[in-house]
Amino acid sequence: MNWLLLLEQILNGFQLGLLLFLLAAGLTLVFGIMDMVNLAHGSLYMMGAYFCATFTGWTGSFLLGALLTLPAVFLLGIIVEVVALRTLYARDHLDQVMATFGLILFFNEATRLIWGPIGLVIPLPDFLNQTVEIIPGAPYPAFRLAIIIVGFLIAGLLYLIVSRTKLGMLIRAGASNREMIGALGINIRLLFTLVFGLGAALAGLAGLMAGPILSVEIGMGEGILILTLVVIVIGGIGSIKGAFIAAILIGLIDTVGRSFLPEILDLILPSQTAATAAPAISSMMIYLLMALVLAIKPQGLFPPKGVGR
Amino acid sequence: MSLSSRQVINSALLVFLAALPFLTDWVGDSFYTGLVARILILAIAALSLNLLIGYGGMVSFGHAAYIGVGAYVVGIGAFHAFEDGIDWMLNGYVQLVAAILGSAVIALIIGAISLRTRGVYFIMITMAFSQMLYFTAVGVETYGADDGLSIYSRSDMLGLIDLNDEKSLYYLIYVSLLVVLYLMHRLVGSAFGNVIRGSKSNEARMRAIGFSPYKYRLTAFVIAGAIAGYAGFLMANLNDFVSPDVMHWTRSGDLIIMILLGGMASLFGPLYGALAFLMLEELLSSIPLTVGGLRVGEYWQLLFGPLLILVVLYARNGVDSFLPGARKGS
């Protein structure tokens, strides 16, 4: 086994995991606090990437572009919440699924209309577009390292917000018992709008960071949305801590599994069979993990306190 | 026995569908027979899903997976018959049984795990399982992976019916639809159907009078999966092609849209919904209007998305609420 490759894949796993966490953090709060299924979260991620590509083009700087993107996606999230989603909180899940599915169609088509069917490229500044030797002999792309650092910083910041501030207290209270905080005189509508905007900004951040590595294209939010849903379900809906642990777990299993499963299978199965089965099995692994978790704990690993009675 | 005006409309639709191949012959454009055949297959799948969503309150977001299983049975059978000369794998009855049993077994496994969860979790887990099957199909190089499988010969029904004849295939699909409609009608009205519907409206009460909803729900889940698998069998024969795309989660979303457009609370709802869905797609994408050099029809989903939201917000029972004798309220 190649240890340097393993190290690199583990870092890649963290990088994917932290991107997933940025998406999952916002989504799990929307699910948990508002009991709302929002499939359009992936669209906000896509808009983050497209906005950043455009703003980077205007300003000529990726960092400036990224800084402009965050408030833009925050605003977009608030507009979406006020115009379309607000009326859906009281509806059942089926209605929410359909309406947000309609939003996905709308966003994809609007993106095609505005930016055209061909994907965009986000150019990186030189200092991010190089490799860093983390340990001697193991070069690693600086931008991916930056994603990992930003991901951990945001995770820490979110932890502080949720566990130390008044807003965080309301968010935790909302995830455990929505009706009660409303009865205690908290302006729930405002809280919902703020949380939705915050979640949108985090999704936009994930999108703008994924943009330079993957490609900025229509429908880019849909594949990662499913992964995010798996993360949320494994972590327990409404739990930021659960989302973090599950996101890292999924990121590692998916990335490391994809690169090492063929070798592992080769040890057990005839090589012909192993070569055919490996790609199929490695893409199934995270879903098997989810099935296993739900079979044992139907509420996920870390359901918020008070949920799952 | 006198028919209500709603029954008259439903019957008229069925008569029209029965006459369709001859109408298109008369017009001289057989394109519409293929289009309607596709609609009817999707209607069969939507009908089976409505047993779960409309009557059982189980929002399964992975129903396209079973269509995929049925379709892949036909594709894989034809593949081995063509490549390796294994003739029995082209036998339509073997394929039919394998498609229905295969999708039923997979529905049993997925349902047994998923039905332990509620609400949002159930939606997410059924969606994730269907994606798992989707990625499995994408990963298997032997059966074409991403590109899918071309089906060089349709299921061989041993002379009983020739599926290569478009009219015979259409009538097989049409009769299948009638059978599924009848089956749903009997199922929903049976004691079994009452337990399923009762568990939707009040699970606690259902338990209190001595029923354990899990078993009944799982049975409904397997029945729906098997019917969708059968729809997949028909679909593969109609398209001469199967690819992972039939299992993509957005295809499952399309099925739910059909149910919603048609109206959940009625037997014929999914049929109207499937018709409305594909007709809307055809209509919107052929809008001849041009704005600023762009043809509106090319961006039809820009209109369809918001339309969907409006239907959800203001027309909960879809087409059904416009038919005479619609139940008021949701």
XYZ file of C-alpha atoms in Angstrom:
639
model
C 0.000 0.000 0.000
C 1.214 3.451 -0.894
C 1.263 5.557 2.279
C 1.744 8.911 0.574
C -1.240 8.214 -1.629
C -3.234 7.227 1.428
C -2.300 10.505 3.140
C -3.316 12.456 0.070
C -6.628 10.606 -0.163
C -7.318 11.215 3.520
C -6.774 14.943 2.982
C -9.063 14.802 -0.054
C -11.589 13.003 2.124
C -11.481 15.803 4.693
C -11.827 18.353 1.935
C -14.960 16.681 0.529
C -16.251 16.127 4.052
C -15.882 19.795 4.978
C -17.618 20.920 1.770
C -20.433 18.533 2.638
C -20.527 19.950 6.142
C -20.985 23.510 4.849
C -23.997 22.331 2.862
C -25.330 20.038 5.555
C -25.090 22.614 8.360
C -27.570 24.960 6.693
C -29.822 22.213 5.434
C -30.030 20.307 8.700
C -31.165 23.489 10.466
C -33.854 24.123 7.861
C -34.989 20.500 8.185
C -34.711 20.473 11.948
C -36.087 23.856 12.956
C -38.691 24.403 10.294
C -39.503 20.734 9.615
C -39.134 21.646 5.978
C -37.796 19.512 3.141
C -35.716 21.762 0.930
C -34.379 20.130 -2.216
C -33.368 23.503 -3.648
C -30.372 23.778 -1.318
C -28.183 22.376 -4.088
C -29.344 25.218 -6.328
C -28.003 27.766 -3.828
C -24.681 25.913 -3.932
C -24.740 26.179 -7.714
C -25.605 29.876 -7.548
C -22.629 30.387 -5.218
C -20.312 28.966 -7.866
C -21.879 30.967 -10.712
C -21.947 34.227 -8.751
C -18.309 33.732 -7.789
C -17.301 33.053 -11.402
C -19.050 36.254 -12.490
C -17.762 38.439 -9.640
C -14.238 37.080 -10.112
C -14.499 38.068 -13.746
C -15.645 41.595 -12.838
C -13.142 42.270 -10.082
C -10.258 40.231 -11.473
C -9.667 38.713 -8.039
C -10.942 35.412 -6.709
C -10.880 36.600 -3.105
C -12.902 39.752 -3.871
C -15.279 37.673 -5.956
C -15.742 35.256 -3.077
C -16.341 38.105 -0.625
C -19.043 39.558 -2.886
C -20.638 36.151 -3.432
C -21.418 35.483 0.222
C -23.806 38.428 0.792
C -25.291 37.877 -2.673
C -26.241 34.265 -1.911
C -27.403 35.281 1.583
C -29.784 37.777 -0.051
C -30.894 35.276 -2.667
C -31.664 32.784 0.099
C -33.777 35.351 1.916
C -35.650 36.235 -1.278
C -36.362 32.545 -1.973
C -37.544 32.058 1.601
C -39.842 35.086 1.601
C -41.276 34.598 -1.893
C -41.666 30.837 -2.202
C -40.887 28.792 0.880
C -42.487 30.745 3.714
C -45.985 29.604 2.817
C -44.865 25.977 2.740
C -43.861 25.507 6.386
C -47.389 24.621 7.376
C -47.803 22.192 4.468
C -46.949 18.513 4.499
C -43.630 17.150 3.284
C -44.984 16.091 -0.082
C -45.917 19.680 -0.961
C -42.506 20.906 0.153
C -40.719 18.262 -1.916
C -42.685 19.230 -5.017
C -42.406 22.986 -4.629
C -38.659 22.871 -4.022
C -38.319 20.436 -6.931
C -40.023 23.139 -9.000
C -37.439 25.607 -7.701
C -34.605 23.341 -8.894
C -36.086 23.272 -12.413
C -36.459 27.040 -12.298
C -32.895 27.689 -11.097
C -31.322 25.271 -13.592
C -33.212 26.788 -16.488
C -32.599 30.365 -15.347
C -28.888 29.600 -15.083
C -28.889 28.195 -18.606
C -30.662 31.329 -19.806
C -28.293 33.748 -18.085
C -24.918 32.005 -18.258
C -25.497 29.677 -21.203
C -25.275 25.875 -21.356
C -21.479 25.697 -21.261
C -19.780 25.519 -17.869
C -17.602 28.296 -16.459
C -14.079 28.291 -15.054
C -13.066 30.146 -11.909
C -9.407 31.187 -12.255
C -7.373 30.958 -9.060
C -4.766 33.496 -7.938
C -1.154 32.277 -8.046
C -0.721 31.761 -4.330
C -3.614 29.292 -4.304
C -2.704 27.723 -7.617
C 0.433 25.911 -6.428
C 1.325 22.905 -4.348
C 2.517 22.909 -0.775
C 4.720 20.201 0.736
C 2.871 19.370 3.917
C 5.450 16.787 4.830
C 8.605 16.502 2.720
C 7.962 14.572 -0.453
C 4.174 14.955 -0.316
C 3.063 17.939 -2.392
C -0.584 18.920 -1.997
C -2.570 21.603 -3.858
C -2.679 24.809 -1.821
C -6.313 25.486 -2.747
C -7.502 22.150 -1.416
C -5.576 22.826 1.773
C -7.271 26.231 1.944
C -10.686 24.541 1.660
C -9.811 22.312 4.591
C -8.667 25.285 6.696
C -11.707 27.428 5.835
C -13.973 24.436 6.489
C -12.554 23.902 9.961
C -12.710 27.652 10.717
C -16.367 27.846 9.705
C -17.151 24.704 11.689
C -15.531 26.284 14.761
C -17.351 29.566 14.181
C -20.683 27.773 13.826
C -19.982 25.863 17.021
C -19.399 29.146 18.842
C -22.521 30.749 17.351
C -24.730 27.787 18.152
C -23.424 27.091 21.649
C -22.518 30.572 22.926
C -24.854 33.196 21.411
C -28.513 34.065 21.871
C -29.200 33.277 18.205
C -27.598 29.879 18.735
C -29.728 29.275 21.803
C -32.858 30.009 19.762
C -31.655 27.724 16.983
C -31.072 24.859 19.410
C -34.415 25.485 21.061
C -36.094 25.548 17.661
C -34.561 22.235 16.649
C -35.870 20.568 19.829
C -39.306 22.121 20.048
C -40.603 24.573 17.499
C -43.997 25.293 19.004
C -42.565 26.024 22.437
C -40.209 28.811 21.383
C -43.041 30.362 19.409
C -45.225 30.210 22.502
C -42.454 31.912 24.483
C -42.801 34.988 22.289
C -39.882 34.543 19.904
C -40.375 35.952 16.421
C -40.138 32.637 14.629
C -40.637 34.012 11.136
C -37.648 36.286 11.482
C -35.582 33.465 12.995
C -36.542 31.156 10.110
C -35.619 33.774 7.516
C -32.261 34.444 9.174
C -31.431 30.753 9.511
C -32.397 30.171 5.890
C -30.202 33.049 4.728
C -27.314 31.764 6.839
C -27.735 28.268 5.391
C -27.845 29.727 1.882
C -24.609 31.678 2.485
C -22.896 28.494 3.724
C -24.119 26.601 0.652
C -22.853 29.458 -1.517
C -19.481 29.268 0.234
C -19.294 25.537 -0.473
C -20.223 26.203 -4.105
C -17.632 28.895 -4.660
C -14.927 26.721 -3.117
C -15.950 23.656 -5.113
C -16.137 25.711 -8.324
C -12.397 25.880 -9.066
C -11.852 22.134 -8.406
C -14.915 20.588 -9.954
C -16.535 22.505 -12.749
C -19.092 25.256 -12.577
C -22.013 23.793 -14.495
C -25.784 23.424 -14.493
C -26.985 20.668 -12.199
C -23.752 20.660 -10.186
C -25.816 21.019 -7.024
C -27.873 17.883 -7.506
C -25.246 15.195 -7.058
C -23.889 16.832 -3.948
C -27.400 17.474 -2.621
C -27.992 13.723 -2.372
C -24.696 13.258 -0.524
C -25.703 16.089 1.791
C -29.044 14.444 2.494
C -27.222 11.218 3.367
C -24.988 13.203 5.738
C -27.970 14.819 7.438
C -29.863 11.580 7.809
C -26.842 9.782 9.283
C -26.015 12.697 11.591
C -29.546 13.189 12.838
C -31.799 15.907 11.436
C -31.311 19.240 13.202
C -27.950 18.415 14.742
C -24.921 20.478 13.688
C -22.588 18.179 15.602
C -24.096 15.146 13.875
C -23.789 16.869 10.504
C -20.092 17.563 11.139
C -19.186 14.032 12.203
C -21.270 12.404 9.470
C -19.881 14.766 6.809
C -16.259 13.925 7.651
C -17.141 10.224 7.844
C -18.846 10.262 4.431
C -16.063 12.340 2.891
C -13.402 9.912 4.101
C -15.271 6.719 3.248
C -16.208 7.933 -0.211
C -12.774 9.247 -1.175
C -10.538 6.659 0.457
C -12.929 3.849 -0.496
C -12.930 4.817 -4.150
C -9.152 4.744 -4.400
C -8.369 1.719 -2.246
C -11.361 -0.573 -2.626
C -10.058 -2.074 -5.891
C -6.841 -3.112 -4.115
C -8.702 -4.509 -1.123
C -11.169 -6.425 -3.303
C -8.258 -7.780 -5.305
C -7.086 -9.600 -2.192
C -10.411 -11.409 -1.745
C -11.855 -11.856 -5.228
C -10.416 -12.976 -8.555
C -8.973 -9.862 -10.183
C -11.420 -9.905 -13.096
C -14.414 -9.856 -10.756
C -12.755 -7.311 -8.481
C -12.147 -4.906 -11.356
C -15.830 -5.058 -12.380
C -17.298 -4.939 -8.890
C -15.096 -2.222 -7.374
C -16.599 0.885 -9.006
C -20.143 -0.287 -8.300
C -19.426 -1.230 -4.698
C -17.450 1.905 -3.899
C -20.286 4.140 -5.034
C -22.743 2.069 -2.981
C -20.720 2.183 0.245
C -22.062 5.384 1.741
C -25.640 4.305 1.066
C -24.953 0.985 2.751
C -23.548 2.925 5.717
C -26.719 4.995 5.814
C -28.914 1.907 5.667
C -26.910 0.376 8.503
C -27.163 3.492 10.677
C -30.899 3.857 10.090
C -31.541 0.170 10.698
C -29.925 0.544 14.134
C -30.836 4.156 14.960
C -33.796 5.389 12.845
C -33.265 8.964 14.156
C -29.628 9.155 13.037
C -26.524 9.132 15.202
C -27.009 12.420 17.084
C -30.668 13.509 17.085
C -31.171 16.875 18.859
C -32.307 16.624 22.466
C -36.036 16.204 22.813
C -36.441 14.670 19.349
C -37.131 10.993 18.882
C -39.552 10.439 21.686
C -77.075 1.637 -13.127
C -76.504 5.233 -14.075
C -73.060 6.731 -14.503
C -71.992 9.952 -12.829
C -70.625 12.640 -15.147
C -67.150 11.918 -13.754
C -67.442 8.262 -14.750
C -68.562 9.335 -18.200
C -65.433 11.470 -18.601
C -63.189 8.663 -17.353
C -64.799 6.132 -19.682
C -64.566 8.533 -22.617
C -60.842 8.873 -21.948
C -60.377 5.096 -21.903
C -62.349 4.686 -25.136
C -60.287 7.426 -26.756
C -57.052 5.725 -25.667
C -58.307 2.416 -27.039
C -59.010 3.987 -30.419
C -55.816 6.025 -30.555
C -53.631 3.801 -32.791
C -56.355 3.817 -35.442
C -56.852 7.577 -35.098
C -53.139 8.193 -35.663
C -53.214 5.750 -38.607
C -56.008 7.834 -40.030
C -54.082 11.081 -39.484
C -51.009 9.322 -40.825
C -48.686 10.250 -37.968
C -47.715 7.344 -35.715
C -45.490 9.580 -33.526
C -48.367 10.116 -31.147
C -48.927 6.396 -30.589
C -45.372 6.132 -29.235
C -45.794 9.250 -27.111
C -49.065 8.046 -25.616
C -47.636 4.552 -25.063
C -44.884 6.201 -23.011
C -47.475 8.217 -21.091
C -49.487 5.080 -20.314
C -46.405 3.252 -19.000
C -45.583 6.200 -16.764
C -49.241 6.240 -15.687
C -48.940 2.585 -14.606
C -45.882 3.452 -12.517
C -47.570 6.564 -11.106
C -50.675 4.523 -10.216
C -48.535 2.113 -8.215
C -46.762 4.994 -6.472
C -50.112 6.563 -5.636
C -50.942 3.501 -3.554
C -48.043 4.576 -1.328
C -48.322 8.361 -1.484
C -51.995 9.079 -2.041
C -53.550 6.273 -0.033
C -50.774 5.310 2.360
C -49.127 8.659 3.083
C -45.699 7.135 2.425
C -43.786 9.673 0.337
C -41.387 7.356 -1.461
C -38.908 9.394 -3.473
C -37.202 6.462 -5.165
C -39.907 4.786 -7.175
C -38.066 5.115 -10.477
C -35.546 2.583 -9.132
C -38.042 -0.270 -9.588
C -38.821 0.836 -13.129
C -35.075 0.649 -13.667
C -34.851 -2.871 -12.232
C -37.600 -4.107 -14.560
C -36.071 -2.343 -17.544
C -32.591 -3.685 -16.814
C -33.930 -7.255 -16.592
C -35.071 -6.917 -20.216
C -31.838 -5.167 -21.210
C -29.573 -7.729 -19.544
C -31.605 -10.631 -20.929
C -31.365 -9.270 -24.461
C -27.652 -8.552 -23.923
C -26.804 -12.141 -22.974
C -29.043 -13.599 -25.659
C -27.281 -11.432 -28.222
C -23.680 -11.668 -26.973
C -23.514 -15.185 -25.527
C -26.336 -16.855 -27.429
C -28.279 -17.739 -24.281
C -31.693 -17.944 -25.906
C -33.860 -18.536 -22.849
C -32.847 -15.126 -21.520
C -34.807 -13.544 -24.351
C -37.936 -15.451 -23.358
C -40.498 -12.776 -22.513
C -42.136 -14.820 -19.758
C -38.816 -15.456 -18.022
C -38.039 -11.729 -18.299
C -41.500 -10.795 -17.075
C -41.277 -13.001 -13.985
C -37.709 -11.860 -13.310
C -38.673 -8.188 -13.699
C -41.600 -8.460 -11.299
C -39.871 -10.727 -8.776
C -36.623 -8.760 -8.934
C -38.273 -5.417 -8.293
C -40.477 -6.956 -5.587
C -37.463 -8.403 -3.734
C -35.563 -5.116 -3.962
C -38.664 -3.232 -2.795
C -38.920 -5.691 0.106
C -35.341 -5.005 1.212
C -35.561 -1.219 0.741
C -39.021 -1.066 2.296
C -38.072 -3.190 5.305
C -35.332 -0.704 6.228
C -37.013 2.532 5.089
C -40.378 1.905 6.732
C -38.694 1.888 10.133
C -38.316 5.640 9.662
C -40.875 8.441 9.452
C -41.465 11.684 7.619
C -38.425 13.452 6.226
C -36.193 10.481 7.019
C -38.391 8.199 4.919
C -38.284 10.580 1.940
C -34.515 10.878 2.165
C -33.752 7.197 2.667
C -35.925 6.015 -0.234
C -34.259 8.645 -2.422
C -30.801 7.555 -1.294
C -31.517 3.886 -1.979
C -32.670 4.688 -5.494
C -29.483 6.684 -6.032
C -27.543 3.672 -4.794
C -29.129 1.548 -7.528
C -28.515 4.361 -10.004
C -24.810 4.486 -9.177
C -24.609 0.710 -9.267
C -25.924 0.769 -12.819
C -23.503 3.593 -13.668
C -20.643 1.527 -12.225
C -21.220 -1.755 -14.052
C -19.139 -1.530 -17.226
C -20.381 -4.856 -18.595
C -23.888 -3.499 -19.003
C -22.883 -0.221 -20.600
C -22.385 1.879 -17.441
C -23.295 5.527 -18.189
C -24.135 4.895 -21.829
C -26.786 2.284 -21.126
C -27.700 -0.805 -23.088
C -29.257 -0.949 -26.527
C -31.821 -3.710 -26.727
C -31.414 -5.446 -30.069
C -34.422 -7.706 -29.753
C -37.578 -7.201 -27.756
C -38.923 -9.807 -25.342
C -39.977 -12.967 -27.184
C -43.536 -13.777 -26.125
C -43.470 -17.133 -28.014
C -45.984 -16.154 -30.647
C -48.742 -15.163 -28.242
C -48.160 -11.496 -28.944
C -45.573 -9.833 -31.167
C -43.966 -6.932 -29.320
C -42.143 -5.801 -32.465
C -45.502 -4.718 -33.826
C -46.083 -1.222 -32.444
C -49.856 -1.694 -32.320
C -49.627 -4.988 -30.400
C -47.211 -3.400 -27.935
C -49.540 -0.417 -27.520
C -52.479 -2.682 -26.745
C -50.430 -4.735 -24.312
C -49.614 -1.481 -22.505
C -53.228 -0.312 -22.700
C -54.634 -3.567 -21.310
C -51.960 -3.525 -18.589
C -53.146 -0.069 -17.600
C -56.746 -1.292 -17.365
C -55.657 -4.262 -15.239
C -53.629 -2.035 -12.900
C -56.532 0.426 -12.610
C -58.872 -2.442 -11.702
C -56.308 -3.891 -9.273
C -55.929 -0.526 -7.537
C -59.689 -0.100 -7.375
C -60.094 -3.504 -5.685
C -57.051 -3.039 -3.462
C -58.055 0.371 -2.145
C -61.581 -0.796 -1.392
C -60.459 -3.998 0.337
C -59.843 -4.520 4.043
C -56.138 -4.266 3.260
C -56.697 -0.885 1.616
C -58.674 0.290 4.628
C -55.755 -0.500 6.934
C -53.353 1.356 4.630
C -55.617 4.403 4.460
C -56.404 4.221 8.152
C -52.704 4.179 9.025
C -52.276 7.345 7.004
C -54.990 9.292 8.733
C -54.459 7.989 12.261
C -51.744 5.504 13.045
C -52.322 5.485 16.796
C -55.976 4.563 16.343
C -55.030 1.829 13.893
C -52.726 0.322 16.501
C -55.360 0.686 19.168
C -57.823 -1.439 17.209
C -55.187 -4.117 16.806
C -53.414 -3.589 13.486
C -49.674 -3.316 13.149
C -49.249 -0.839 10.246
C -45.679 -1.911 9.448
C -46.624 -5.249 7.852
C -49.391 -3.677 5.786
C -47.214 -0.782 4.688
C -44.418 -3.145 3.703
C -46.861 -5.238 1.666
C -48.105 -2.121 -0.115
C -44.498 -1.073 -0.728
C -43.691 -4.433 -2.335
C -46.865 -4.439 -4.471
C -46.096 -0.923 -5.708
C -42.491 -1.895 -6.431
C -43.542 -4.976 -8.395
C -45.996 -2.991 -10.534
C -43.320 -0.372 -11.224
C -40.974 -3.222 -12.207
C -43.596 -4.379 -14.679
C -43.802 -0.817 -16.042
C -40.036 -1.022 -16.495
C -40.430 -4.241 -18.490
C -42.835 -2.427 -20.834
C -40.655 0.686 -20.986
C -37.537 -1.234 -22.059
C -39.508 -2.936 -24.826
C -40.962 0.350 -26.020
C -37.661 2.269 -26.015
C -35.365 -0.587 -27.176
C -32.940 0.977 -24.754
C -32.214 1.172 -21.044
C -29.775 3.460 -19.239
C -29.127 4.445 -15.614
C -31.036 7.640 -16.344
C -34.400 5.856 -15.890
C -33.469 5.439 -12.205
C -32.194 8.964 -11.580
C -33.852 10.643 -8.614
C -35.353 13.327 -10.836
C -37.306 10.561 -12.643
C -38.792 9.640 -9.251
C -39.594 13.329 -8.851
C -41.404 13.276 -12.211
C -43.626 10.427 -10.983
C -44.551 12.424 -7.884
C -45.284 15.456 -10.069
C -47.684 13.311 -12.110
C -49.513 12.216 -8.990
C -49.719 15.775 -7.758
C -50.837 17.170 -11.126
C -53.521 14.527 -11.442
C -54.792 14.592 -7.895
C -53.883 12.122 -5.179
C -57.270 11.354 -3.838
C -58.677 9.619 -6.886
C -58.167 6.358 -8.739
C -57.747 7.982 -12.159
C -55.656 10.898 -10.843
C -52.237 9.487 -11.805
C -53.449 8.747 -15.350
C -54.635 12.341 -15.785
C -51.421 13.503 -14.146
C -49.176 11.524 -16.509
C -51.160 12.886 -19.466
C -50.990 16.439 -18.120
C -47.257 16.187 -17.349
C -46.147 15.042 -20.787
C -48.682 17.216 -22.597
C -47.426 20.255 -20.663
C -43.867 19.332 -21.579
C -44.843 19.078 -25.257
C -46.904 22.275 -25.157
C -44.533 24.474 -23.181
C -41.478 23.373 -25.147
C -43.180 24.235 -28.409
C -44.256 27.776 -27.487
C -43.389 29.673 -30.683
C -42.919 33.007 -28.866
C -39.500 34.659 -29.182
C -38.264 37.211 -26.647
C -35.030 39.081 -27.320
C -33.858 36.475 -29.804
C -34.504 33.559 -27.444
C -37.199 31.010 -28.141
C -39.339 30.731 -25.010
C -40.095 27.052 -25.624
C -36.438 26.147 -25.306
C -36.524 27.290 -21.694
C -39.831 25.636 -20.849
C -38.735 24.527 -17.383
C -38.438 28.195 -16.451
C -42.228 28.242 -16.707
C -42.829 24.679 -15.548
C -40.971 25.123 -12.230
C -43.067 28.052 -10.982
C -46.205 26.391 -12.385
C -45.449 23.391 -10.177
C -45.135 25.658 -7.146
C -48.470 27.304 -8.014
C -50.163 23.903 -8.335
C -48.788 22.911 -4.938
C -49.923 26.171 -3.357
C -53.302 26.698 -4.967
C -54.571 23.564 -6.734
C -53.862 20.757 -4.320
C -55.893 18.154 -6.157
C -54.629 18.995 -9.620
C -56.691 17.972 -12.625
C -59.006 16.023 -10.363
C -60.383 19.184 -8.771
C -61.576 20.429 -12.166
C -63.581 17.287 -12.892
C -67.250 17.211 -11.867
C -67.941 15.709 -8.462
C -64.543 16.595 -6.991
C -64.242 16.381 -3.236
C -63.953 19.803 -1.658
C -60.977 20.684 0.507
C -57.719 18.776 0.708
